[in-house]
Amino acid sequence: MTITSTTLSRVQAILAETLGLPDGGRSLGPDTQLYGALPELDSLAVLDLLAGLESEFGFMIDDHEFGSDLFASVGSLVAFVDQKLADAA
């Protein structure tokens, strides 16, 4: 799993904004479990999170890319974003 610190900090900020986390998401590390572990991350928050990622990083998430494994942890989400960015380059 490839994780860049720049992407991690940007994803942390999007998570913090989407979920209303007071610390800017800094408490969320790559191993932090997401869907099912954070009560704030419900189905509506997932949609907001996807929209935030698409807006921030300038890519579209296709339906076939969307699944529970994407939201398993902060690290899996960051690795997904990094892969999307690499594919676009």
PDB file of C-alpha atoms in Angstrom:
ATOM      1  CA  MET A   1       0.000   0.000   0.000  1.00  0.00           C
ATOM      2  CA  THR A   2       1.475   3.337  -1.076  1.00  0.00           C
ATOM      3  CA  ILE A   3       0.706   6.296   1.158  1.00  0.00           C
ATOM      4  CA  THR A   4       2.117   9.772   0.643  1.00  0.00           C
ATOM      5  CA  SER A   5       2.162  12.201   3.543  1.00  0.00           C
ATOM      6  CA  THR A   6       0.707  14.977   1.377  1.00  0.00           C
ATOM      7  CA  THR A   7      -2.256  12.838   0.406  1.00  0.00           C
ATOM      8  CA  LEU A   8      -2.665  11.639   3.994  1.00  0.00           C
ATOM      9  CA  SER A   9      -2.916  15.181   5.351  1.00  0.00           C
ATOM     10  CA  ARG A  10      -5.387  16.202   2.637  1.00  0.00           C
ATOM     11  CA  VAL A  11      -7.562  13.127   3.257  1.00  0.00           C
ATOM     12  CA  GLN A  12      -7.406  13.760   7.017  1.00  0.00           C
ATOM     13  CA  ALA A  13      -8.672  17.303   6.428  1.00  0.00           C
ATOM     14  CA  ILE A  14     -11.530  16.083   4.220  1.00  0.00           C
ATOM     15  CA  LEU A  15     -12.487  13.461   6.801  1.00  0.00           C
ATOM     16  CA  ALA A  16     -12.380  16.070   9.569  1.00  0.00           C
ATOM     17  CA  GLU A  17     -14.603  18.455   7.626  1.00  0.00           C
ATOM     18  CA  THR A  18     -17.039  15.738   6.560  1.00  0.00           C
ATOM     19  CA  LEU A  19     -17.294  14.140  10.001  1.00  0.00           C
ATOM     20  CA  GLY A  20     -17.004  17.310  12.074  1.00  0.00           C
ATOM     21  CA  LEU A  21     -13.815  16.232  13.848  1.00  0.00           C
ATOM     22  CA  PRO A  22     -12.406  19.053  15.983  1.00  0.00           C
ATOM     23  CA  ASP A  23      -8.696  18.261  15.524  1.00  0.00           C
ATOM     24  CA  GLY A  24      -8.568  18.620  11.751  1.00  0.00           C
ATOM     25  CA  GLY A  25      -8.252  14.860  11.406  1.00  0.00           C
ATOM     26  CA  ARG A  26      -4.746  14.720  12.874  1.00  0.00           C
ATOM     27  CA  SER A  27      -5.828  11.936  15.243  1.00  0.00           C
ATOM     28  CA  LEU A  28      -6.620   9.754  12.219  1.00  0.00           C
ATOM     29  CA  GLY A  29      -3.614   7.679  11.240  1.00  0.00           C
ATOM     30  CA  PRO A  30      -3.261   5.209   8.371  1.00  0.00           C
ATOM     31  CA  ASP A  31      -4.364   2.330  10.633  1.00  0.00           C
ATOM     32  CA  THR A  32      -7.490   4.106  11.899  1.00  0.00           C
ATOM     33  CA  GLN A  33     -10.542   2.033  11.031  1.00  0.00           C
ATOM     34  CA  LEU A  34     -13.310   3.947   9.301  1.00  0.00           C
ATOM     35  CA  TYR A  35     -16.641   2.498   8.171  1.00  0.00           C
ATOM     36  CA  GLY A  36     -18.230   0.602  11.036  1.00  0.00           C
ATOM     37  CA  ALA A  37     -15.723   1.977  13.533  1.00  0.00           C
ATOM     38  CA  LEU A  38     -16.551   5.692  13.427  1.00  0.00           C
ATOM     39  CA  PRO A  39     -20.216   6.360  14.184  1.00  0.00           C
ATOM     40  CA  GLU A  40     -19.999   9.686  12.335  1.00  0.00           C
ATOM     41  CA  LEU A  41     -19.245   7.846   9.074  1.00  0.00           C
ATOM     42  CA  ASP A  42     -22.726   6.765   8.075  1.00  0.00           C
ATOM     43  CA  SER A  43     -24.042   6.269   4.548  1.00  0.00           C
ATOM     44  CA  LEU A  44     -24.742   9.971   4.034  1.00  0.00           C
ATOM     45  CA  ALA A  45     -21.301  10.930   5.302  1.00  0.00           C
ATOM     46  CA  VAL A  46     -19.778   8.438   2.844  1.00  0.00           C
ATOM     47  CA  LEU A  47     -21.465  10.275  -0.030  1.00  0.00           C
ATOM     48  CA  ASP A  48     -20.214  13.622   1.292  1.00  0.00           C
ATOM     49  CA  LEU A  49     -16.742  12.146   1.687  1.00  0.00           C
ATOM     50  CA  LEU A  50     -16.728  10.872  -1.901  1.00  0.00           C
ATOM     51  CA  ALA A  51     -17.819  14.283  -3.162  1.00  0.00           C
ATOM     52  CA  GLY A  52     -15.086  15.937  -1.097  1.00  0.00           C
ATOM     53  CA  LEU A  53     -12.420  13.597  -2.457  1.00  0.00           C
ATOM     54  CA  GLU A  54     -13.557  14.140  -6.038  1.00  0.00           C
ATOM     55  CA  SER A  55     -13.564  17.903  -5.572  1.00  0.00           C
ATOM     56  CA  GLU A  56     -10.223  18.092  -3.757  1.00  0.00           C
ATOM     57  CA  PHE A  57      -8.283  15.762  -6.036  1.00  0.00           C
ATOM     58  CA  GLY A  58     -10.044  16.362  -9.347  1.00  0.00           C
ATOM     59  CA  PHE A  59     -11.027  12.812 -10.228  1.00  0.00           C
ATOM     60  CA  MET A  60     -14.253  10.853 -10.475  1.00  0.00           C
ATOM     61  CA  ILE A  61     -14.919   7.687  -8.508  1.00  0.00           C
ATOM     62  CA  ASP A  62     -16.683   5.123 -10.681  1.00  0.00           C
ATOM     63  CA  ASP A  63     -19.380   2.871  -9.256  1.00  0.00           C
ATOM     64  CA  HIS A  64     -17.221  -0.237  -9.703  1.00  0.00           C
ATOM     65  CA  GLU A  65     -14.485   1.336  -7.529  1.00  0.00           C
ATOM     66  CA  PHE A  66     -16.829   1.945  -4.640  1.00  0.00           C
ATOM     67  CA  GLY A  67     -16.939  -0.719  -1.949  1.00  0.00           C
ATOM     68  CA  SER A  68     -16.550  -1.307   1.753  1.00  0.00           C
ATOM     69  CA  ASP A  69     -12.843  -2.124   1.352  1.00  0.00           C
ATOM     70  CA  LEU A  70     -12.282   1.443   0.168  1.00  0.00           C
ATOM     71  CA  PHE A  71     -13.417   2.695   3.601  1.00  0.00           C
ATOM     72  CA  ALA A  72     -11.759  -0.005   5.717  1.00  0.00           C
ATOM     73  CA  SER A  73      -9.158   2.411   7.086  1.00  0.00           C
ATOM     74  CA  VAL A  74      -7.651   5.815   6.523  1.00  0.00           C
ATOM     75  CA  GLY A  75      -4.712   4.040   4.892  1.00  0.00           C
ATOM     76  CA  SER A  76      -6.894   2.190   2.397  1.00  0.00           C
ATOM     77  CA  LEU A  77      -8.611   5.443   1.466  1.00  0.00           C
ATOM     78  CA  VAL A  78      -5.289   7.280   1.048  1.00  0.00           C
ATOM     79  CA  ALA A  79      -3.842   4.416  -1.022  1.00  0.00           C
ATOM     80  CA  PHE A  80      -6.904   4.556  -3.267  1.00  0.00           C
ATOM     81  CA  VAL A  81      -6.482   8.315  -3.765  1.00  0.00           C
ATOM     82  CA  ASP A  82      -2.759   7.906  -4.483  1.00  0.00           C
ATOM     83  CA  GLN A  83      -3.538   5.195  -7.056  1.00  0.00           C
ATOM     84  CA  LYS A  84      -6.188   7.362  -8.733  1.00  0.00           C
ATOM     85  CA  LEU A  85      -3.705  10.231  -8.940  1.00  0.00           C
ATOM     86  CA  ALA A  86      -0.988   7.948 -10.332  1.00  0.00           C
ATOM     87  CA  ASP A  87      -3.368   6.552 -12.949  1.00  0.00           C
ATOM     88  CA  ALA A  88      -4.275  10.071 -14.053  1.00  0.00           C
ATOM     89  CA  ALA A  89      -0.636  11.134 -14.421  1.00  0.00           C
TER      90      ALA A  89
END
